[in-house]
C-alpha positions as a Python dict, from the first residue, in 0.01 Angstrom:
ca = {
    (1, 'M'): (0, 0, 0),
    (2, 'Y'): (-136, 333, 119),
    (3, 'K'): (-252, 649, -51),
    (4, 'W'): (-101, 973, 69),
    (5, 'G'): (-348, 1241, -23),
    (6, 'D'): (-190, 1583, 22),
    (7, 'R'): (189, 1584, 29),
    (8, 'E'): (472, 1509, -215),
    (9, 'K'): (457, 1424, -585),
    (10, 'S'): (82, 1433, -649),
    (11, 'C'): (-256, 1385, -487),
    (12, 'S'): (-209, 1011, -490),
    (13, 'A'): (155, 938, -426),
    (14, 'F'): (173, 581, -299),
    (15, 'L'): (396, 497, -6),
    (16, 'M'): (441, 201, 224),
    (17, 'L'): (305, 274, 571),
    (18, 'E'): (654, 276, 721),
    (19, 'E'): (755, 558, 484),
    (20, 'W'): (442, 752, 573),
    (21, 'I'): (513, 730, 945),
    (22, 'L'): (867, 857, 890),
    (23, 'L'): (754, 1152, 676),
    (24, 'L'): (437, 1262, 853),
    (25, 'P'): (486, 1552, 1097),
    (26, 'R'): (250, 1384, 1341),
    (27, 'R'): (257, 1655, 1606),
    (28, 'D'): (124, 1905, 1354),
    (29, 'F'): (-172, 1693, 1242),
    (30, 'H'): (-475, 1570, 1433),
    (31, 'I'): (-709, 1285, 1344),
    (32, 'T'): (-1058, 1402, 1253),
    (33, 'S'): (-1204, 1074, 1125),
    (34, 'K'): (-1099, 716, 1181),
    (35, 'L'): (-1270, 474, 947),
    (36, 'T'): (-1239, 105, 877),
    (37, 'D'): (-1057, 169, 550),
    (38, 'A'): (-923, 525, 579),
    (39, 'L'): (-771, 772, 821),
    (40, 'I'): (-848, 1144, 781),
    (41, 'L'): (-606, 1394, 931),
    (42, 'R'): (-608, 1773, 921),
    (43, 'R'): (-366, 2057, 976),
    (44, 'G'): (-516, 2399, 918),
    (45, 'G'): (-670, 2395, 571),
    (46, 'I'): (-493, 2074, 464),
    (47, 'T'): (-670, 1740, 466),
    (48, 'V'): (-475, 1415, 443),
    (49, 'C'): (-646, 1090, 352),
    (50, 'I'): (-470, 756, 401),
    (51, 'K'): (-643, 464, 232),
    (52, 'D'): (-568, 97, 203),
    (53, 'S'): (-560, -103, -119),
    (54, 'K'): (-908, -242, -59),
    (55, 'T'): (-1053, 109, -92),
    (56, 'M'): (-847, 190, -401),
    (57, 'S'): (-967, -127, -568),
    (58, 'G'): (-1319, 17, -559),
    (59, 'V'): (-1225, 274, -823),
    (60, 'S'): (-1354, 141, -1155),
    (61, 'W'): (-1155, 367, -1390),
    (62, 'P'): (-924, 346, -1570),
    (63, 'R'): (-939, -18, -1667),
    (64, 'E'): (-623, -215, -1737),
    (65, 'N'): (-694, -241, -2109),
    (66, 'E'): (-732, 139, -2134),
    (67, 'L'): (-397, 194, -1964),
    (68, 'N'): (-225, -64, -2181),
    (69, 'E'): (-361, 93, -2501),
    (70, 'V'): (-225, 435, -2402),
    (71, 'K'): (111, 285, -2305),
    (72, 'E'): (145, 105, -2636),
    (73, 'I'): (79, 425, -2834),
    (74, 'V'): (336, 624, -2635),
    (75, 'S'): (583, 337, -2654),
    (76, 'A'): (560, 346, -3035),
    (77, 'M'): (593, 726, -3041),
    (78, 'A'): (903, 732, -2822),
    (79, 'G'): (1067, 408, -2933),
    (80, 'R'): (1082, 292, -2573),
    (81, 'G'): (929, 2, -2384),
    (82, 'P'): (569, 32, -2255),
    (83, 'E'): (695, -36, -1902),
    (84, 'E'): (866, 307, -1914),
    (85, 'V'): (541, 492, -1986),
    (86, 'R'): (376, 682, -1702),
    (87, 'V'): (7, 766, -1722),
    (88, 'V'): (-168, 1065, -1566),
    (89, 'V'): (-525, 985, -1465),
    (90, 'S'): (-720, 1312, -1450),
    (91, 'P'): (-1094, 1261, -1386),
    (92, 'Y'): (-1389, 1477, -1479),
    (93, 'R'): (-1581, 1639, -1196),
    (94, 'I'): (-1936, 1710, -1090),
    (95, 'C'): (-2056, 1973, -844),
    (96, 'P'): (-2365, 1843, -662),
    (97, 'L'): (-2402, 2165, -460),
    (98, 'G'): (-2226, 2501, -479),
    (99, 'A'): (-2328, 2604, -830),
    (100, 'H'): (-2184, 2929, -969),
    (101, 'I'): (-2050, 3064, -639),
    (102, 'D'): (-1684, 2960, -644),
    (103, 'H'): (-1582, 3282, -820),
    (104, 'Q'): (-1743, 3474, -531),
    (105, 'G'): (-1550, 3282, -266),
    (106, 'G'): (-1845, 3063, -171),
    (107, 'T'): (-1851, 2715, -24),
    (108, 'V'): (-1886, 2428, -269),
    (109, 'S'): (-1911, 2051, -280),
    (110, 'A'): (-1766, 1831, -547),
    (111, 'M'): (-1659, 1483, -646),
    (112, 'T'): (-1502, 1322, -948),
    (113, 'I'): (-1651, 1051, -1166),
    (114, 'N'): (-1506, 736, -1318),
    (115, 'K'): (-1449, 907, -1653),
    (116, 'G'): (-1187, 1154, -1762),
    (117, 'I'): (-854, 1210, -1931),
    (118, 'L'): (-557, 978, -1967),
    (119, 'L'): (-220, 1127, -2058),
    (120, 'G'): (50, 873, -2127),
    (121, 'F'): (403, 1012, -2145),
    (122, 'I'): (773, 945, -2137),
    (123, 'P'): (1018, 1223, -2036),
    (124, 'S'): (1219, 1355, -2331),
    (125, 'D'): (1596, 1347, -2328),
    (126, 'D'): (1587, 1720, -2403),
    (127, 'T'): (1342, 2012, -2387),
    (128, 'E'): (1123, 1896, -2677),
    (129, 'V'): (752, 1832, -2633),
    (130, 'I'): (572, 1606, -2882),
    (131, 'L'): (202, 1542, -2827),
    (132, 'R'): (-75, 1353, -3005),
    (133, 'S'): (-444, 1335, -2924),
    (134, 'G'): (-707, 1065, -2940),
    (135, 'Q'): (-976, 1326, -3014),
    (136, 'F'): (-805, 1579, -3239),
    (137, 'N'): (-588, 1570, -3547),
    (138, 'G'): (-235, 1692, -3581),
    (139, 'E'): (76, 1682, -3369),
    (140, 'V'): (181, 1949, -3119),
    (141, 'R'): (551, 2033, -3095),
    (142, 'F'): (726, 2297, -2887),
    (143, 'S'): (1007, 2333, -2636),
    (144, 'V'): (967, 2380, -2261),
    (145, 'D'): (1237, 2646, -2261),
    (146, 'E'): (1032, 2866, -2496),
    (147, 'V'): (876, 3162, -2314),
    (148, 'Q'): (499, 3112, -2331),
    (149, 'Q'): (269, 3413, -2370),
    (150, 'P'): (-107, 3422, -2287),
    (151, 'K'): (-336, 3324, -2572),
    (152, 'P'): (-691, 3415, -2467),
    (153, 'I'): (-943, 3223, -2673),
    (154, 'R'): (-1247, 3427, -2576),
    (155, 'K'): (-1334, 3742, -2767),
    (156, 'K'): (-1520, 4024, -2597),
    (157, 'G'): (-1886, 3939, -2550),
    (158, 'E'): (-1848, 3565, -2599),
    (159, 'P'): (-1996, 3336, -2334),
    (160, 'H'): (-1776, 3177, -2071),
    (161, 'A'): (-1716, 2806, -2123),
    (162, 'T'): (-1425, 2633, -1956),
    (163, 'D'): (-1449, 2326, -2172),
    (164, 'S'): (-1568, 2499, -2487),
    (165, 'P'): (-1498, 2334, -2822),
    (166, 'K'): (-1290, 2646, -2900),
    (167, 'L'): (-1043, 2531, -2638),
    (168, 'Q'): (-1010, 2188, -2787),
    (169, 'E'): (-1051, 2215, -3163),
    (170, 'T'): (-766, 2100, -3385),
    (171, 'G'): (-575, 2430, -3379),
    (172, 'N'): (-603, 2489, -3005),
    (173, 'W'): (-584, 2161, -2815),
    (174, 'G'): (-209, 2199, -2758),
    (175, 'N'): (-267, 2523, -2568),
    (176, 'F'): (-331, 2331, -2246),
    (177, 'A'): (23, 2191, -2255),
    (178, 'R'): (167, 2532, -2337),
    (179, 'G'): (-50, 2683, -2064),
    (180, 'A'): (93, 2438, -1810),
    (181, 'V'): (446, 2547, -1906),
    (182, 'Y'): (334, 2911, -1884),
    (183, 'A'): (192, 2858, -1533),
    (184, 'L'): (513, 2702, -1406),
    (185, 'Q'): (731, 2963, -1578),
    (186, 'S'): (526, 3246, -1428),
    (187, 'R'): (622, 3124, -1083),
    (188, 'G'): (990, 3106, -1165),
    (189, 'I'): (1006, 2733, -1232),
    (190, 'S'): (1234, 2634, -1520),
    (191, 'L'): (1171, 2307, -1696),
    (192, 'T'): (1462, 2120, -1851),
    (193, 'R'): (1283, 1813, -1988),
    (194, 'G'): (987, 1793, -2220),
    (195, 'I'): (760, 1492, -2273),
    (196, 'K'): (646, 1267, -2554),
    (197, 'G'): (284, 1201, -2486),
    (198, 'Y'): (-58, 1089, -2600),
    (199, 'I'): (-376, 1234, -2448),
    (200, 'C'): (-729, 1099, -2476),
    (201, 'G'): (-1059, 1156, -2299),
    (202, 'S'): (-1359, 938, -2226),
    (203, 'E'): (-1549, 919, -2553),
    (204, 'G'): (-1822, 1176, -2611),
    (205, 'L'): (-1777, 1366, -2284),
    (206, 'D'): (-1581, 1672, -2399),
    (207, 'S'): (-1784, 1996, -2400),
    (208, 'S'): (-2037, 1842, -2161),
    (209, 'G'): (-1997, 2069, -1859),
    (210, 'L'): (-1776, 1819, -1675),
    (211, 'S'): (-1463, 2039, -1677),
    (212, 'S'): (-1262, 1852, -1938),
    (213, 'S'): (-1046, 2163, -1976),
    (214, 'A'): (-943, 2164, -1611),
    (215, 'A'): (-877, 1790, -1632),
    (216, 'A'): (-649, 1849, -1931),
    (217, 'G'): (-464, 2132, -1760),
    (218, 'V'): (-407, 1927, -1445),
    (219, 'A'): (-290, 1630, -1652),
    (220, 'Y'): (-20, 1834, -1826),
    (221, 'L'): (93, 1992, -1499),
    (222, 'L'): (140, 1651, -1337),
    (223, 'A'): (320, 1516, -1644),
    (224, 'F'): (568, 1805, -1669),
    (225, 'E'): (629, 1801, -1294),
    (226, 'T'): (692, 1427, -1293),
    (227, 'A'): (924, 1447, -1594),
    (228, 'N'): (1127, 1720, -1420),
    (229, 'N'): (1127, 1559, -1073),
    (230, 'L'): (929, 1847, -925),
    (231, 'T'): (736, 1805, -601),
    (232, 'M'): (411, 2002, -587),
    (233, 'T'): (119, 1987, -348),
    (234, 'P'): (-238, 1975, -480),
    (235, 'T'): (-288, 2327, -344),
    (236, 'E'): (-1, 2453, -557),
    (237, 'N'): (-136, 2278, -866),
    (238, 'I'): (-479, 2430, -806),
    (239, 'E'): (-312, 2769, -837),
    (240, 'Y'): (-112, 2663, -1144),
    (241, 'D'): (-425, 2542, -1322),
    (242, 'R'): (-598, 2868, -1229),
    (243, 'L'): (-315, 3047, -1409),
    (244, 'I'): (-371, 2829, -1716),
    (245, 'E'): (-740, 2914, -1732),
    (246, 'N'): (-754, 3273, -1598),
    (247, 'E'): (-430, 3414, -1739),
    (248, 'Y'): (-320, 3197, -2030),
    (249, 'L'): (-665, 3126, -2175),
    (250, 'G'): (-838, 3441, -2044),
    (251, 'L'): (-1136, 3276, -1870),
    (252, 'K'): (-1310, 3413, -1559),
    (253, 'N'): (-1391, 3089, -1382),
    (254, 'G'): (-1310, 3016, -1017),
    (255, 'I'): (-1112, 2729, -867),
    (256, 'L'): (-1388, 2472, -820),
    (257, 'D'): (-1301, 2253, -1118),
    (258, 'Q'): (-931, 2199, -1056),
    (259, 'S'): (-988, 2174, -679),
    (260, 'A'): (-1236, 1891, -729),
    (261, 'I'): (-1002, 1708, -966),
    (262, 'L'): (-700, 1738, -737),
    (263, 'L'): (-858, 1703, -392),
    (264, 'S'): (-1140, 1453, -432),
    (265, 'S'): (-1109, 1104, -290),
    (266, 'H'): (-1316, 796, -369),
    (267, 'G'): (-1590, 748, -113),
    (268, 'F'): (-1583, 1109, 3),
    (269, 'L'): (-1764, 1432, -77),
    (270, 'T'): (-1517, 1719, -111),
    (271, 'H'): (-1614, 2042, 65),
    (272, 'M'): (-1415, 2355, -14),
    (273, 'N'): (-1423, 2713, 104),
    (274, 'C'): (-1323, 2906, -208),
    (275, 'K'): (-1236, 3216, -4),
    (276, 'T'): (-990, 3055, 237),
    (277, 'K'): (-898, 2760, 8),
    (278, 'A'): (-949, 2525, 306),
    (279, 'H'): (-1113, 2193, 225),
    (280, 'K'): (-1249, 1889, 400),
    (281, 'L'): (-1326, 1536, 287),
    (282, 'I'): (-1667, 1430, 411),
    (283, 'P'): (-1677, 1048, 440),
    (284, 'S'): (-1978, 857, 321),
    (285, 'P'): (-2164, 676, 598),
    (286, 'K'): (-2181, 305, 653),
    (287, 'L'): (-2469, 108, 511),
    (288, 'N'): (-2515, -243, 649),
    (289, 'G'): (-2191, -189, 836),
    (290, 'E'): (-1985, -112, 524),
    (291, 'Q'): (-1902, 220, 357),
    (292, 'S'): (-1870, 43, 24),
    (293, 'D'): (-2237, -56, 48),
    (294, 'F'): (-2336, 312, 57),
    (295, 'Q'): (-2127, 378, -253),
    (296, 'K'): (-2307, 95, -428),
    (297, 'S'): (-2650, 229, -331),
    (298, 'Y'): (-2647, 521, -576),
    (299, 'K'): (-2527, 603, -925),
    (300, 'I'): (-2450, 931, -1099),
    (301, 'L'): (-2657, 976, -1413),
    (302, 'L'): (-2544, 1210, -1689),
    (303, 'A'): (-2810, 1306, -1943),
    (304, 'F'): (-2688, 1476, -2262),
    (305, 'S'): (-2863, 1755, -2448),
    (306, 'G'): (-2688, 1722, -2783),
    (307, 'L'): (-2570, 2084, -2757),
    (308, 'K'): (-2195, 2115, -2802),
    (309, 'N'): (-2191, 2493, -2844),
    (310, 'A'): (-2362, 2755, -2633),
    (311, 'L'): (-2671, 2906, -2796),
    (312, 'T'): (-2596, 3246, -2949),
    (313, 'N'): (-2864, 3422, -2744),
    (314, 'S'): (-2721, 3312, -2408),
    (315, 'P'): (-2621, 3610, -2190),
    (316, 'G'): (-2280, 3464, -2122),
    (317, 'Y'): (-2132, 3343, -1798),
    (318, 'N'): (-1881, 3625, -1758),
    (319, 'L'): (-2170, 3871, -1736),
    (320, 'R'): (-2305, 3682, -1434),
    (321, 'V'): (-1967, 3714, -1262),
    (322, 'V'): (-1968, 4091, -1320),
    (323, 'E'): (-2323, 4118, -1180),
    (324, 'C'): (-2220, 3933, -865),
    (325, 'H'): (-1933, 4178, -816),
    (326, 'E'): (-2170, 4471, -866),
    (327, 'A'): (-2412, 4333, -608),
    (328, 'A'): (-2128, 4277, -361),
    (329, 'G'): (-2002, 4633, -410),
    (330, 'I'): (-2342, 4785, -334),
    (331, 'L'): (-2392, 4568, -24),
    (332, 'L'): (-2041, 4634, 108),
    (333, 'N'): (-2077, 5008, 55),
    (334, 'A'): (-2413, 5011, 236),
    (335, 'S'): (-2268, 4821, 533),
    (336, 'G'): (-1960, 5044, 563),
    (337, 'N'): (-1716, 4786, 424),
    (338, 'D'): (-1644, 4946, 89),
    (339, 'K'): (-1268, 4889, 132),
    (340, 'L'): (-1314, 4513, 94),
    (341, 'E'): (-1286, 4334, -239),
    (342, 'P'): (-1631, 4336, -405),
    (343, 'R'): (-1703, 3965, -374),
    (344, 'L'): (-2014, 3826, -211),
    (345, 'C'): (-1809, 3616, 31),
    (346, 'N'): (-1707, 3946, 197),
    (347, 'V'): (-2069, 4042, 263),
    (348, 'D'): (-2196, 3931, 602),
    (349, 'P'): (-2527, 3741, 570),
    (350, 'E'): (-2688, 3984, 818),
    (351, 'A'): (-2571, 4279, 608),
    (352, 'Y'): (-2723, 4111, 304),
    (353, 'E'): (-3060, 4072, 475),
    (354, 'T'): (-3048, 4434, 593),
    (355, 'H'): (-2950, 4597, 264),
    (356, 'K'): (-3070, 4361, -11),
    (357, 'G'): (-3356, 4601, -86),
    (358, 'L'): (-3099, 4836, -239),
    (359, 'L'): (-3027, 4593, -521),
    (360, 'E'): (-3199, 4620, -856),
    (361, 'P'): (-3395, 4305, -949),
    (362, 'S'): (-3127, 4129, -1153),
    (363, 'L'): (-2854, 4192, -896),
    (364, 'A'): (-3089, 4089, -616),
    (365, 'K'): (-3139, 3754, -786),
    (366, 'R'): (-2765, 3694, -818),
    (367, 'A'): (-2710, 3770, -450),
    (368, 'E'): (-3005, 3554, -347),
    (369, 'H'): (-2860, 3262, -539),
    (370, 'Y'): (-2523, 3307, -372),
    (371, 'F'): (-2650, 3316, -14),
    (372, 'S'): (-2914, 3046, -58),
    (373, 'E'): (-2665, 2819, -236),
    (374, 'N'): (-2417, 2852, 50),
    (375, 'T'): (-2692, 2741, 286),
    (376, 'R'): (-2779, 2445, 62),
    (377, 'V'): (-2415, 2335, 57),
    (378, 'M'): (-2395, 2322, 437),
    (379, 'K'): (-2723, 2133, 464),
    (380, 'G'): (-2607, 1900, 188),
    (381, 'L'): (-2289, 1810, 375),
    (382, 'Q'): (-2498, 1706, 673),
    (383, 'A'): (-2733, 1502, 454),
    (384, 'W'): (-2441, 1325, 285),
    (385, 'A'): (-2265, 1246, 614),
    (386, 'S'): (-2584, 1095, 755),
    (387, 'G'): (-2657, 895, 440),
    (388, 'N'): (-2981, 1081, 365),
    (389, 'L'): (-2973, 1067, -15),
    (390, 'K'): (-3333, 1185, -43),
    (391, 'E'): (-3257, 1511, 138),
    (392, 'F'): (-2927, 1544, -47),
    (393, 'G'): (-3115, 1506, -375),
    (394, 'K'): (-3382, 1762, -282),
    (395, 'L'): (-3108, 2016, -217),
    (396, 'I'): (-2947, 1940, -554),
    (397, 'S'): (-3280, 1997, -730),
    (398, 'A'): (-3331, 2322, -536),
    (399, 'S'): (-2986, 2430, -651),
    (400, 'G'): (-3088, 2357, -1008),
    (401, 'L'): (-3404, 2563, -971),
    (402, 'S'): (-3215, 2858, -821),
    (403, 'S'): (-2965, 2840, -1107),
    (404, 'I'): (-3256, 2885, -1346),
    (405, 'Q'): (-3464, 3140, -1154),
    (406, 'N'): (-3205, 3345, -964),
    (407, 'Y'): (-2880, 3301, -1150),
    (408, 'E'): (-3077, 3294, -1475),
    (409, 'C'): (-2853, 3054, -1660),
    (410, 'G'): (-2941, 2762, -1880),
    (411, 'C'): (-3103, 2727, -2222),
    (412, 'E'): (-3439, 2570, -2304),
    (413, 'P'): (-3313, 2218, -2396),
    (414, 'L'): (-3117, 2190, -2070),
    (415, 'K'): (-3413, 2318, -1868),
    (416, 'Q'): (-3633, 2056, -2032),
    (417, 'L'): (-3377, 1787, -1955),
    (418, 'Y'): (-3366, 1903, -1592),
    (419, 'E'): (-3745, 1876, -1564),
    (420, 'I'): (-3744, 1529, -1721),
    (421, 'L'): (-3480, 1406, -1476),
    (422, 'L'): (-3690, 1522, -1182),
    (423, 'K'): (-3967, 1287, -1300),
    (424, 'A'): (-3741, 991, -1378),
    (425, 'P'): (-3766, 671, -1169),
    (426, 'G'): (-3532, 659, -872),
    (427, 'V'): (-3384, 1009, -919),
    (428, 'Y'): (-3304, 1178, -587),
    (429, 'G'): (-3215, 1514, -738),
    (430, 'A'): (-3085, 1682, -1054),
    (431, 'R'): (-2929, 2002, -1188),
    (432, 'F'): (-2720, 2133, -1477),
    (433, 'S'): (-2361, 2018, -1495),
    (434, 'G'): (-2198, 2352, -1564),
    (435, 'A'): (-2381, 2667, -1666),
    (436, 'G'): (-2660, 2494, -1858),
    (437, 'F'): (-2595, 2660, -2193),
    (438, 'R'): (-2491, 2326, -2347),
    (439, 'G'): (-2367, 1983, -2240),
    (440, 'C'): (-2553, 1773, -1986),
    (441, 'C'): (-2751, 1754, -1666),
    (442, 'L'): (-2648, 1536, -1373),
    (443, 'A'): (-2859, 1341, -1129),
    (444, 'F'): (-2811, 1116, -829),
    (445, 'V'): (-3023, 804, -872),
    (446, 'D'): (-3105, 488, -683),
    (447, 'A'): (-2867, 224, -818),
    (448, 'N'): (-3148, -28, -854),
    (449, 'L'): (-3347, 207, -1079),
    (450, 'A'): (-3061, 363, -1277),
    (451, 'E'): (-3120, 166, -1598),
    (452, 'E'): (-3492, 240, -1586),
    (453, 'A'): (-3414, 610, -1537),
    (454, 'V'): (-3185, 609, -1842),
    (455, 'T'): (-3462, 464, -2060),
    (456, 'F'): (-3717, 714, -1930),
    (457, 'V'): (-3492, 1017, -1983),
    (458, 'T'): (-3384, 906, -2330),
    (459, 'E'): (-3742, 854, -2448),
    (460, 'E'): (-3886, 1170, -2292),
    (461, 'Y'): (-3610, 1398, -2418),
    (462, 'R'): (-3658, 1263, -2770),
    (463, 'K'): (-4022, 1379, -2752),
    (464, 'V'): (-3941, 1741, -2662),
    (465, 'Q'): (-3616, 1784, -2858),
    (466, 'P'): (-3629, 1539, -3151),
    (467, 'K'): (-3371, 1726, -3359),
    (468, 'L'): (-3110, 1749, -3084),
    (469, 'A'): (-3183, 1395, -2965),
    (470, 'S'): (-3127, 1263, -3316),
    (471, 'Q'): (-2769, 1391, -3298),
    (472, 'I'): (-2696, 1166, -3001),
    (473, 'I'): (-2638, 793, -3034),
    (474, 'T'): (-2929, 642, -2839),
    (475, 'E'): (-2701, 427, -2623),
    (476, 'K'): (-2508, 740, -2523),
    (477, 'A'): (-2799, 976, -2457),
    (478, 'A'): (-2763, 907, -2086),
    (479, 'L'): (-2468, 757, -1905),
    (480, 'I'): (-2448, 584, -1567),
    (481, 'C'): (-2133, 675, -1374),
    (482, 'E'): (-1980, 613, -1035),
    (483, 'A'): (-1774, 829, -803),
    (484, 'G'): (-1406, 855, -893),
    (485, 'D'): (-1077, 944, -725),
    (486, 'C'): (-835, 1237, -757),
    (487, 'A'): (-586, 1307, -1034),
    (488, 'R'): (-272, 1094, -1005),
    (489, 'V'): (27, 958, -1190),
    (490, 'I'): (56, 580, -1227),
}
């Protein structure tokens, strides 16, 4: 069995090799990497990854019992057999490098983790949608032939938060499903079949800066498309999820989150140019002759702050986006390119160096973060490809520091957590996961020292933030994760 990464159905449509050979326009693609367990092909900005079942078996989530539980719930809801239930697996994401620059068309890196959202569903016999949630009360009901109108959840002046509790509280959690219908409708796609479904996320990880909102949006898109026999590429679904978040929900985030969820592949670091939308999958190197050994050599550590809501004195993420646009406008005007869209990706690095003195201090910091972060991403890709986790980690920590000093995001508890992680045993590097106004910090850590690092972080954070730490179950104050795969329907 092989995994077809970028054409037909979803990111992980499974085909026999004979079918792949028949469908692949081989003259249009060229091989860029040939590995023992995967073949990477590219055409323009499209990357195709073919994997064998040995590689797929390395993905540790979801477990069989989790899938069966979801299937049983949907089976009871729909009055159909569990064998008829399809399940969307939509993982959460992390961004090791490329913080806060996707909205400016920067280059980013990302991967998914072995935690996320499961959406079990059975296509309805009509247009009705019936949904239940493992996290929230109530039942959502609507029809896919209803015309959906935008329902922005953010009032003027409120901070940006793509997986804010506001998006997911009891009265709003169904908006992701409605938003998915809105996105498809806005592009002229009519749905004729609804779904009966049950959605649940990995316990305790919502509102943690891991893009649970993007994971939910992607899950509903894949479910509705599957129920209506629609064939969409990951690139198309990236745009549809952008419509959910930017238009339907009124958020000003970029495309990093949904791109990571839809394009990532287990064992690879995803690199994306957010200006051109082109992406590459950077394979992990071999360790002791096996790529799987490299994957086993590190873990991803998530350390939780106990903050579920952004602090009221935070400046807000949307303000940072506006400041980046202002900086870009000044630099473009000074370099004679004022006709270009005011995004920092349109500013030549040489023009930035020449004219950065024109920027007031706050705007200068935003621009400095953008250009230095782009540089860190490119260096990080090289470090990853060569297996240099120490250098990769140093760059992640430098990204975290620039987020604090130049992008000026993050609240005191998250900054303290970041500092604690830097001192933890075996940690290669750390930074906020998200904007740092709530949620968690992430770190890459030596697999052999991961448990020791968890103990250290839990104890040290309790010393500096006893009240917040007391709100977290000790066993869940820090979580050890592994790399995941892309969103898929199974």
